[in-house]
Coordinates of C-alpha atoms (C1' of nucleotides) in Angstrom, one line a residue:
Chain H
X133 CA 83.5 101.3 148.0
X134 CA 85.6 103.9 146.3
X135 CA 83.5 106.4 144.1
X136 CA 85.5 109.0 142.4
X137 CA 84.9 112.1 139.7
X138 CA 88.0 113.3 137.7
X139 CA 87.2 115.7 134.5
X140 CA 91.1 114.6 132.4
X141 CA 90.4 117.1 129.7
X142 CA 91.2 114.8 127.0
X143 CA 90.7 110.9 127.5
X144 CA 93.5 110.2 124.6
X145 CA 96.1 112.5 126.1
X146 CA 95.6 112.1 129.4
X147 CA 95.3 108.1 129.1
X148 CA 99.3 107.2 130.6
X149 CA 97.8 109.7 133.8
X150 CA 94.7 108.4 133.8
X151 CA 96.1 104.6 133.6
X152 CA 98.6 105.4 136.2
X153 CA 96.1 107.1 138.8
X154 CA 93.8 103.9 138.3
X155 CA 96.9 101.7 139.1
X156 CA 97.7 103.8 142.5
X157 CA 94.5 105.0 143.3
X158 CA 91.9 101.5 142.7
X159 CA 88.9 103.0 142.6
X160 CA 85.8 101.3 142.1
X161 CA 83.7 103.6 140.0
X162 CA 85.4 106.8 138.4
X163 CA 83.3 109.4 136.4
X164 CA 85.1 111.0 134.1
X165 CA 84.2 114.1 132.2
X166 CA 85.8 116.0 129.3
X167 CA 86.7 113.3 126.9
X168 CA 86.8 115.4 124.2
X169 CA 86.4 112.4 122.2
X170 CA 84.1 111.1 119.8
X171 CA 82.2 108.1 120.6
X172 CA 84.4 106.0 118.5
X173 CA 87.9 107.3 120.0
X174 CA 87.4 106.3 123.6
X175 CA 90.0 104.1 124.4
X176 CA 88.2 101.6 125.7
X177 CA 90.4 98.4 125.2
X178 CA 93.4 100.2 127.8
X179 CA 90.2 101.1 130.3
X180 CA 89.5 97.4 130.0
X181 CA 92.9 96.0 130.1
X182 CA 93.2 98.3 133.8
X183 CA 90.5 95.9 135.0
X184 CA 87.1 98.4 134.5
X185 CA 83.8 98.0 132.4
X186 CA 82.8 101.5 131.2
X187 CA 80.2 103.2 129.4
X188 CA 80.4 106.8 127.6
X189 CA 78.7 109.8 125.3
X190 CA 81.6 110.9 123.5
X191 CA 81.4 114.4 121.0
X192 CA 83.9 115.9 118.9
X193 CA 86.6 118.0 120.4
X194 CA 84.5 118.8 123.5
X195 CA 82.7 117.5 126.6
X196 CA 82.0 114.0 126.8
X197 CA 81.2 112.2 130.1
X198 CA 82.1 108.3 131.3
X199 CA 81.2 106.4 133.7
X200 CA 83.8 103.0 135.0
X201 CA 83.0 100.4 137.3
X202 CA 85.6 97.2 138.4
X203 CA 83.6 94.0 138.8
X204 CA 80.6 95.6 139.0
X205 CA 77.9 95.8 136.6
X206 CA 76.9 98.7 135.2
X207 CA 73.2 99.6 133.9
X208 CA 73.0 102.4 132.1
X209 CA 69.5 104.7 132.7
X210 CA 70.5 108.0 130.7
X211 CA 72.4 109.0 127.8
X212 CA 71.3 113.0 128.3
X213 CA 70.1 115.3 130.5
X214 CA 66.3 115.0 130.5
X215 CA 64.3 118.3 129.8
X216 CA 65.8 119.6 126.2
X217 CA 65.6 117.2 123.4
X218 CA 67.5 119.7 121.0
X219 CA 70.3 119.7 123.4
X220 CA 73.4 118.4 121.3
X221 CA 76.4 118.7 123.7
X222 CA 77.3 115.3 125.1
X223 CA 77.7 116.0 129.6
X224 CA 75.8 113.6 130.9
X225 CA 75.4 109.8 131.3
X226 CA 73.6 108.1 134.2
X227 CA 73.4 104.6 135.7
X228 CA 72.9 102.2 138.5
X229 CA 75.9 100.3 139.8
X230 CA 75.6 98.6 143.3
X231 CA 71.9 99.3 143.5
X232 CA 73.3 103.7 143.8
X233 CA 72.3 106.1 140.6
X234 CA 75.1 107.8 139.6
X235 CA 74.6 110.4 137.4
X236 CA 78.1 111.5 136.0
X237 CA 78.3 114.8 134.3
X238 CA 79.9 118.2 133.4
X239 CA 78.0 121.0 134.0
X240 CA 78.5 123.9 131.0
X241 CA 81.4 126.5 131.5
X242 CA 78.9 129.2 131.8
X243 CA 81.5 132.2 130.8
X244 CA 81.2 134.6 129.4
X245 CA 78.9 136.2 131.7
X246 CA 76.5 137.8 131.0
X247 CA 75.1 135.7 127.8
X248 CA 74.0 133.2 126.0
X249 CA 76.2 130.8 127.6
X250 CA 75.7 131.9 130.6
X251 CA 71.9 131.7 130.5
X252 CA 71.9 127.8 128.9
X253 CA 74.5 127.3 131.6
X254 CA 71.4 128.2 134.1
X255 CA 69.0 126.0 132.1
X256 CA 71.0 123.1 132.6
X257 CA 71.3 123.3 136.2
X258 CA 67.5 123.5 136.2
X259 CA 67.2 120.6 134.1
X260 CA 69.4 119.1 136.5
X261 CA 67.9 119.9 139.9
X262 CA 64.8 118.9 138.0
X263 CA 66.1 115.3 137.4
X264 CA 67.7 115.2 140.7
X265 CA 64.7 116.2 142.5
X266 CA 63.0 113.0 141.5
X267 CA 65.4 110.9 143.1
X268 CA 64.9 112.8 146.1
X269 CA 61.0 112.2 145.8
X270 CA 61.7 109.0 145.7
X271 CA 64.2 108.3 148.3
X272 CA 66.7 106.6 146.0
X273 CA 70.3 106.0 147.4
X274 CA 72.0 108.8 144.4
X275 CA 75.3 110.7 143.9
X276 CA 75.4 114.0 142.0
X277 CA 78.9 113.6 140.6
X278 CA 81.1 115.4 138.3
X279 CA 82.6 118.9 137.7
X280 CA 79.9 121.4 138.4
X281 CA 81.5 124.5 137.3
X282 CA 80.3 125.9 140.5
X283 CA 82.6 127.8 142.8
X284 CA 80.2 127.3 145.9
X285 CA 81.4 129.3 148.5
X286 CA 84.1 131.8 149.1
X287 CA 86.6 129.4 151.0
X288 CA 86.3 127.1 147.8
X289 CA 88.7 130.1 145.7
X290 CA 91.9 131.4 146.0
X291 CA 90.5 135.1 145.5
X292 CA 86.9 135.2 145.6
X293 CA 86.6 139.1 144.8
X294 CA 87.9 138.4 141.4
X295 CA 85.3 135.6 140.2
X296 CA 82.7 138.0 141.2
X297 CA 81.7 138.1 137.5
X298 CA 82.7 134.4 136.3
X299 CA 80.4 132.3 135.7
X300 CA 82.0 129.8 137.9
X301 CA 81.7 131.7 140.8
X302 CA 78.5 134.5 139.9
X303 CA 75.6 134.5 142.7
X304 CA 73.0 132.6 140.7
X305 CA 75.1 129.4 140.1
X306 CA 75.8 129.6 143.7
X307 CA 72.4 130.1 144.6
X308 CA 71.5 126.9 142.4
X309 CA 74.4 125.3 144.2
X310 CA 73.0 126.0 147.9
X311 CA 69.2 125.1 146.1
X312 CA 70.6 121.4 145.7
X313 CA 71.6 121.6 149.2
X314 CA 68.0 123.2 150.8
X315 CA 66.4 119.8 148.9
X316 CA 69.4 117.5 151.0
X317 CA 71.9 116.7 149.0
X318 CA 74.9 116.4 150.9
X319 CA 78.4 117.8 149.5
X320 CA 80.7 114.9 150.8
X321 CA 84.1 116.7 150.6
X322 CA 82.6 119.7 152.8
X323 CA 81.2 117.3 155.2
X324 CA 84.3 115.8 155.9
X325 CA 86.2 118.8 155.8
X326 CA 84.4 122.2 157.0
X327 CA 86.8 123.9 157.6
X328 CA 89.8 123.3 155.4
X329 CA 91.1 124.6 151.9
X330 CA 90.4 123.0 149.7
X331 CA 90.6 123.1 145.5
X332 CA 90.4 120.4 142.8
X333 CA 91.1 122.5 139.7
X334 CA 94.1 124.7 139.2
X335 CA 94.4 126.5 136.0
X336 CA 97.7 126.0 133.9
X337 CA 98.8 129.7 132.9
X338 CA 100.4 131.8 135.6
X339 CA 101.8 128.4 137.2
X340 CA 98.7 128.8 139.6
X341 CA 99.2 125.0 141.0
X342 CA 102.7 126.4 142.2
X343 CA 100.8 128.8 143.8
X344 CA 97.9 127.1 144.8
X345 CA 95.3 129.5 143.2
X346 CA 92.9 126.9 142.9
X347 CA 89.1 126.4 142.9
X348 CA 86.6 123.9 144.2
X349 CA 84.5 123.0 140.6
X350 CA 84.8 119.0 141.4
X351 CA 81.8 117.8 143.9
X352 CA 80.4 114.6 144.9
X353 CA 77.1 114.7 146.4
X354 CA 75.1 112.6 148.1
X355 CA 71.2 112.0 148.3
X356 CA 69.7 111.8 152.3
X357 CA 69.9 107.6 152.2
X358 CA 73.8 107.7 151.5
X359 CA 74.9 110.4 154.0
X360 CA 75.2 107.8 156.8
X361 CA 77.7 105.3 154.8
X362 CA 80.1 108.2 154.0
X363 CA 83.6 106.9 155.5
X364 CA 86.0 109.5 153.9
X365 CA 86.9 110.9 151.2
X366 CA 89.8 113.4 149.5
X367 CA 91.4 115.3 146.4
X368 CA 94.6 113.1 145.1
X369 CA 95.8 116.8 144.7
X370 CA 99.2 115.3 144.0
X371 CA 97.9 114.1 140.4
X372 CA 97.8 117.9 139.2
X373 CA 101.3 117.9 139.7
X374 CA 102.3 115.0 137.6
X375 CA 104.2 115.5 134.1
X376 CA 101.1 116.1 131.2
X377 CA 98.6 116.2 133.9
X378 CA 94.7 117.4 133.6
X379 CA 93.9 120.7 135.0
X380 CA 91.7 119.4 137.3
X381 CA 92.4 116.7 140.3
X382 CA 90.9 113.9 141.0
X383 CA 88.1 113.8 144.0
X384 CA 86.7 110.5 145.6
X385 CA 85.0 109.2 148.5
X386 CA 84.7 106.2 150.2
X387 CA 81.5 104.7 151.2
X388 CA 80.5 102.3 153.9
X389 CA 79.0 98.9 152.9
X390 CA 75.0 98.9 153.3
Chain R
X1355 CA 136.6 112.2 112.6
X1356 CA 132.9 110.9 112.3
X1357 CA 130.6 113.0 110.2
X1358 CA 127.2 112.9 109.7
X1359 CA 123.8 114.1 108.0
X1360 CA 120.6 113.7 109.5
X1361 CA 117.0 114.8 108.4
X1362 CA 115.4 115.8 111.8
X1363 CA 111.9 116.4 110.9
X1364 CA 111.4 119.1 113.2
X1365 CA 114.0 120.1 115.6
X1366 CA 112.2 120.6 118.4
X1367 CA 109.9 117.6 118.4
X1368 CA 112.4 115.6 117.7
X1369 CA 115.3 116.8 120.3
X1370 CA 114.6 113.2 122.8
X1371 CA 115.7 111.7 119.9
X1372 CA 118.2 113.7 118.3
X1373 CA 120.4 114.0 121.9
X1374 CA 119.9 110.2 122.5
X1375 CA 121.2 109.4 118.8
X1376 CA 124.6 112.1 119.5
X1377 CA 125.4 110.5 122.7
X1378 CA 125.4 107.4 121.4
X1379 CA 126.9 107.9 118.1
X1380 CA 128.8 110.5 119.2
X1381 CA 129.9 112.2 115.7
X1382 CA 132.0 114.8 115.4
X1383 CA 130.2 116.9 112.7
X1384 CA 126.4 116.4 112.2
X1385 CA 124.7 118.2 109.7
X1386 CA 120.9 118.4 109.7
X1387 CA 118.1 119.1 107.6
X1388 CA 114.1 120.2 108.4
X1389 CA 114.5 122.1 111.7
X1390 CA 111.1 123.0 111.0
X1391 CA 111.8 126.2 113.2
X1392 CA 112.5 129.8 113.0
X1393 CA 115.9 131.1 113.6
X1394 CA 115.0 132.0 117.3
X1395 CA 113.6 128.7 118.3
X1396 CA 116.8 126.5 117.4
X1397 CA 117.4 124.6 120.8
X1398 CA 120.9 125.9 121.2
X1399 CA 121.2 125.4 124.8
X1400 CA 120.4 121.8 124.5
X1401 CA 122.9 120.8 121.7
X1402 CA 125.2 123.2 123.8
X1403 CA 124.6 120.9 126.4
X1404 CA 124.8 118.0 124.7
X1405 CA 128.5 119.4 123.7
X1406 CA 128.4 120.8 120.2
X1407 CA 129.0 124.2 119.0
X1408 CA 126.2 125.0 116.2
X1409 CA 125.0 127.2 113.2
X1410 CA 121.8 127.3 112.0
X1411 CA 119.5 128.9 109.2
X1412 CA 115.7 128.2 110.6
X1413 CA 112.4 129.2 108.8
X1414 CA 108.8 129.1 110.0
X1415 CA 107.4 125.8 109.4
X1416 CA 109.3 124.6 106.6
X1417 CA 113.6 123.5 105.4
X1418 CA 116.4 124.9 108.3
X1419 CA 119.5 123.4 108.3
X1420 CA 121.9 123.3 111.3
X1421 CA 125.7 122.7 111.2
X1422 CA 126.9 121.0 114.8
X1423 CA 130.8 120.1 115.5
X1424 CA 131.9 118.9 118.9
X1425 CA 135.4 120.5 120.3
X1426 CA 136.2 122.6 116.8
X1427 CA 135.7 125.7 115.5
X1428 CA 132.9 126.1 113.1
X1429 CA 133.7 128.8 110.4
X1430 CA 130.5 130.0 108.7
X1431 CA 131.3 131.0 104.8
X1432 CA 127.1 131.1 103.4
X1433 CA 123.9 131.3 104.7
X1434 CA 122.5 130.6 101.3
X1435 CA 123.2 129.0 98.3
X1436 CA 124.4 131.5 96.0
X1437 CA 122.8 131.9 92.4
X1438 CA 119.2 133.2 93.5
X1439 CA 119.2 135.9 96.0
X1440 CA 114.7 136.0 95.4
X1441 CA 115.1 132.2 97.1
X1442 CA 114.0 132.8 100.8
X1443 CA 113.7 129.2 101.3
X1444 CA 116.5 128.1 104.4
X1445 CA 118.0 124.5 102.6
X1446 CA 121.8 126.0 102.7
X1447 CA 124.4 126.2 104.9
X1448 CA 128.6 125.7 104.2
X1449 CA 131.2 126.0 107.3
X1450 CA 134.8 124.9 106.9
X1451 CA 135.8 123.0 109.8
X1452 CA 138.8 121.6 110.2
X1453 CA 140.0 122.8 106.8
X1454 CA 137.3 121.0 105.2
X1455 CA 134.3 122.8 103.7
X1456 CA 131.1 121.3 104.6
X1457 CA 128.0 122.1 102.6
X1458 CA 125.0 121.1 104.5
X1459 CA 122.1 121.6 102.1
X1460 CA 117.8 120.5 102.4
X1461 CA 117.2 119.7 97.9
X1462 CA 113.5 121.0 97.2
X1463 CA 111.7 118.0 97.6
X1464 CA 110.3 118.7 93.8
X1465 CA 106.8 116.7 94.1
X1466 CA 104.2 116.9 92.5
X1467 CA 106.1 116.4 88.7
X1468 CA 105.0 118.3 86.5
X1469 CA 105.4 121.4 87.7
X1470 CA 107.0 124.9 89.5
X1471 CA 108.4 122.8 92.2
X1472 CA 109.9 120.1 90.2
X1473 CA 111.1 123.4 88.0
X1474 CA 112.5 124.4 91.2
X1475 CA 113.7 122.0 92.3
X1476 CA 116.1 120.9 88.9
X1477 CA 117.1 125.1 89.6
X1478 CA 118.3 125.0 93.0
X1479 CA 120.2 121.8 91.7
X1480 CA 122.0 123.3 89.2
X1481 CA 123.2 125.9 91.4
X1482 CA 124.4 123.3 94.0
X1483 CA 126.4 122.0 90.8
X1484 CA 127.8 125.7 90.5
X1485 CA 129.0 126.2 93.7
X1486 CA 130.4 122.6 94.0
X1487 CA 132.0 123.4 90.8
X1488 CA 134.2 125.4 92.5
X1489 CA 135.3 123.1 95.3
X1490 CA 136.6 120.7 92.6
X1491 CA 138.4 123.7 90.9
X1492 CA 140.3 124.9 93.4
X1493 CA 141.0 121.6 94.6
X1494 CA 139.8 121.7 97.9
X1495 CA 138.8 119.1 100.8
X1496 CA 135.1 119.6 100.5
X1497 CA 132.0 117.6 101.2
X1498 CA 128.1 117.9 99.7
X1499 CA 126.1 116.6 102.5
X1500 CA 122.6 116.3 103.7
X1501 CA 118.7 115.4 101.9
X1502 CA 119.3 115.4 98.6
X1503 CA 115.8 114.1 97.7
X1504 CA 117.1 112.3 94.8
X1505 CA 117.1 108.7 94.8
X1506 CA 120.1 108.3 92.8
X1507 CA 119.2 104.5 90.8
X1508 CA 117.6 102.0 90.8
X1509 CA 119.1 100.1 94.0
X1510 CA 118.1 102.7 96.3
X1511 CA 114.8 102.0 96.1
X1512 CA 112.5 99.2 96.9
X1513 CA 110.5 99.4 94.5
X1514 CA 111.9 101.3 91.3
X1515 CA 109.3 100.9 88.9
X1516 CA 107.1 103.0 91.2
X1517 CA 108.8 105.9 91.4
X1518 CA 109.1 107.0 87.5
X1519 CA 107.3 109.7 87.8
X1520 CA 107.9 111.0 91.5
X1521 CA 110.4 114.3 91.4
X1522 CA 112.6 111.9 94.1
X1523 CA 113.5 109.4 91.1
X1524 CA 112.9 111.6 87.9
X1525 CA 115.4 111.3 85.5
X1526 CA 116.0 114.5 85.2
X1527 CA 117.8 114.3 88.6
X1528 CA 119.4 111.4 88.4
X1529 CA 121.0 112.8 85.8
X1530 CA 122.1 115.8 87.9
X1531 CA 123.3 113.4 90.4
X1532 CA 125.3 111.3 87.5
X1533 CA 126.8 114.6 86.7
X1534 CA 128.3 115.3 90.2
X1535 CA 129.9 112.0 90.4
X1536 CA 131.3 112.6 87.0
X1537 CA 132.9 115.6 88.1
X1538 CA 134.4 113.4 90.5
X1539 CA 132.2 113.8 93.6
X1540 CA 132.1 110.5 95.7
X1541 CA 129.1 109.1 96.8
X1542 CA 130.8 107.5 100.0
X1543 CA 128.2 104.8 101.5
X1544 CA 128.0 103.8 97.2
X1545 CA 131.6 103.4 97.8
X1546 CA 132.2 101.9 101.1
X1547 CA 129.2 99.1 99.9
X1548 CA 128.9 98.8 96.2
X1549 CA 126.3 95.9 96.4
X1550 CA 124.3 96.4 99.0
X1551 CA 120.6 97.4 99.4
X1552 CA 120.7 101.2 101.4
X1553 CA 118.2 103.1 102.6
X1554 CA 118.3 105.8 104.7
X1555 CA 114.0 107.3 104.6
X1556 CA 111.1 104.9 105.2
X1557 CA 107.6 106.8 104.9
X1558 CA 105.7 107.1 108.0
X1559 CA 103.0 105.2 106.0
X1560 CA 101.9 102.1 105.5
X1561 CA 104.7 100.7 107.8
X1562 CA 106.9 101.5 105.6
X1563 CA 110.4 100.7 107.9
X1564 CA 108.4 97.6 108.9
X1565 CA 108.5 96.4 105.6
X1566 CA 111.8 98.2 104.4
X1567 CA 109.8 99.6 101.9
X1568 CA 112.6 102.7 101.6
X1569 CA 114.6 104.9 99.8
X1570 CA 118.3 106.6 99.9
X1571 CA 118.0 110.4 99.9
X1572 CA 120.7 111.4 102.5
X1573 CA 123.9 111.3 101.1
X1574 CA 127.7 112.2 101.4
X1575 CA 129.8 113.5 98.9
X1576 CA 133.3 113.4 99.1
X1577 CA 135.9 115.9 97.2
X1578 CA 138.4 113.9 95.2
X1579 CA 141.2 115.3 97.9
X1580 CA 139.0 113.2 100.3
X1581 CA 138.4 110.2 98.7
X1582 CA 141.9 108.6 100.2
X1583 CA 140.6 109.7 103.5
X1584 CA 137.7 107.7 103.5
X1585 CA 137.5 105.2 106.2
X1586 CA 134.5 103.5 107.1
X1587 CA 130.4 104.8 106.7
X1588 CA 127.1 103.5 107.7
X1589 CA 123.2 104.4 108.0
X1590 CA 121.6 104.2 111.9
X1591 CA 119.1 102.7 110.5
X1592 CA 117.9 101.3 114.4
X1593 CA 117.4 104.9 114.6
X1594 CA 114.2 105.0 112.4
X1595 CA 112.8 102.6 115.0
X1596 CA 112.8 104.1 118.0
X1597 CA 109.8 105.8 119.5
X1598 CA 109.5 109.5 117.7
X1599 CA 111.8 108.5 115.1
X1600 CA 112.3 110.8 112.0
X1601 CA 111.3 109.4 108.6
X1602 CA 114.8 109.5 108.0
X1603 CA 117.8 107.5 109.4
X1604 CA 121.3 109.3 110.3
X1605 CA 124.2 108.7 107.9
X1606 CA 127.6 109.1 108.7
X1607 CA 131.0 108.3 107.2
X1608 CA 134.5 108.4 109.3
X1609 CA 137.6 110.1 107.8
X1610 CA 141.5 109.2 108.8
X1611 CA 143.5 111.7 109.7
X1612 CA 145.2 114.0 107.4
Chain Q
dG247 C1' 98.9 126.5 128.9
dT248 C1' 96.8 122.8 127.0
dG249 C1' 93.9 119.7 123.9
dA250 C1' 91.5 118.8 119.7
dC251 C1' 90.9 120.2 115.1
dT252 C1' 92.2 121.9 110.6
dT253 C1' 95.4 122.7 106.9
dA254 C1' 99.7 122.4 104.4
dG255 C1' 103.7 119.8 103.3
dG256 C1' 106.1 115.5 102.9
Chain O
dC1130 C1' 101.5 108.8 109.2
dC1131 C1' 103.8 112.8 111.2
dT1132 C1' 105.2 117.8 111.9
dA1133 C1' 104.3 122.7 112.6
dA1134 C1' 101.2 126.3 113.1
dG1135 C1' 96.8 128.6 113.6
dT1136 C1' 92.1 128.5 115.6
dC1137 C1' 88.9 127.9 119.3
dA1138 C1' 87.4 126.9 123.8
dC1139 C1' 88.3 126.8 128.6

DNA sequence: GTGACTTAGG
DNA sequence: CCTAAGTCAC
């Protein structure tokens, strides 16, 4: 089973990419962040006509999360993040497919720092490890999947020294990074690759794909049950470069039947 | 020689379109209306490539009118329309090329009636007469060409009862119109096809073109020195349905040699 | 640099 | 409905 995470910044837009990667890449479950739809403006006749179910929080002009499946069923479990009722902004949607929560979501920008966004960017996360925690607790077969806005490490940037003060890349989004990893989350892309380069978002100013100043913000992680099916996994890198593309990549994994 | 007028609706957006339509008409003169552009964003190096020489008078958002002519010199005479030198509206340009003098003009489009633009509008027309004026006094080759934004009766529209009060079908310029032809302007497509129904502008609305629910606006004007001349005409209407079309359609007319 | 939105003009 | 342009967020 192919699980894959690919924020298109803008569903509308991006839709002739998107359709085309679906086409190439046959995924089985995609989570897709950045809509930047409302919930009446996703497209979801093309997503059904390219063979997958879906389900979606949409929001005007920003954020916005999905979550597709291909003849699977999918059940949905949460709308929101759980932990602030009086949060508005629509980056997260969770549900069970194949008897695995996904939980699909885009984690705030976080910049500038420091600041107000920078400190709700910290409360999420919380909220987050909070919710993910349970799963843990309860040994559920879970993925953590979406664009974290979390540089984790130095080899996951171009130039670390720069981000010093990003929000993408400061020490206590790190920290909360790592934090996920202490409780056994396992970041899928690392595992298979420990040692290599590798980026799934490249910023479009300074032609910085044609340089490769990228960063790792994309991650797929997977709760202790999974870690044993993980059969491979990638960043169809190759989709950044296509005409009217997203700035980010698309990652995936493949997992091994139970 | 093939000559022709086309409202663009924005240069830039509209240049897949625009090169497709000159390679396959291949016209020899092309006159256009609502660049849409200021003066330092006219794609020159694309109509260059596409084999035509070029003048241009753009403006910021709004009017710009372009002169193209393929293998001939293009001799600029006015940037403007001369009778109001407070007008900083771009709707004029006049070129002689090959010994005829082509006035390439954008007619305010005069909506809402009542009102300072219909005033304007009925203004800048009696200027155009001025200047026109003097074409048919010094008995030259000339031709009035471009958007007039009048509608000049009843057959060129589809609906005329409709359009009383719209500044497009006002009687006022009809009138104006009437009065050019009876200085002996030729209306040239009236000529070539006394009977039938002409349109060359279908509103982006309500599926218009669909329903050929259109108007003429574009026309071309022949001096009387050029009415022998006159050899054949036509409206691309196809053009109006390709993808990215204009709301208008290209006219053009073809002249016999001298 | 790019997308979505808004506004103005048609 | 469609364009250009200005705004905001990333």
């Amino acid at each position: 089973m192919k699980i894959a995470t690919y924020n298109v910044n803008g569903i509308n837009g991006r839709l002739p990419v998107l359709l085309r990667w679906l086409e190439e890449a046959q995924p089985d479950i995609v989570c897709l962040q950045e809509l930047k739809a409302p919930q009446e403006r996703f497209p979801i006749t093309a997503i059904n006509q390219a063979g997958y179910q879906a389900i979606w929080k949409g929001q005007k002009s920003w954020n916005g999360v999905a979550i597709l499946a291909k003849d699977r069923e999918i059940i949905e479990v949460q709308r929101s993040l759980p932990g602030d009722d009086d949060d508005v902004q629509s980056r997260y949607i969770e549900a069970i497919i194949d008897q695995i929560v996904i939980c699909c979501f885009y984690v705030p920008n976080g910049n500038p720092y420091p600041g107000e966004k920078f400190d709700y960017k910290l409360a999420w996360i919380k909220r987050l490890q909070k919710r993910s925690q349970q799963f843990i607790d309860m040994e559920l077969p879970a993925i953590l999947i979406g664009d974290f806005n979390i540089i984790p490490n130095a080899e996951d940037v171009y130039k670390p020294e720069r981000w010093e003060n990003d929000a993408l890349y400061r020490k206590e989004v790190r920290k909360a990074y790592r934090e996920l990893i202490r409780k056994g989350w396992i970041d899928s892309i690392r595992n298979l690759f420990p040692e290599e380069k590798i980026y799934t978002f490249w910023d479009y100013l300074y032609k910085a794909y044609e340089r490769n100043a990228g960063i790792r913000l994309d991650h797929i992680l997977l709760s202790p049950l999974l870690k044993s099916r993980l059969k491979s996994g990638g960043v169809d890198k190759y989709v950044r470069g296509w005409e009217k593309s997203s700035d980010h990549a698309p990652v995936w994994i493949e997992l091994n039947k139970k």
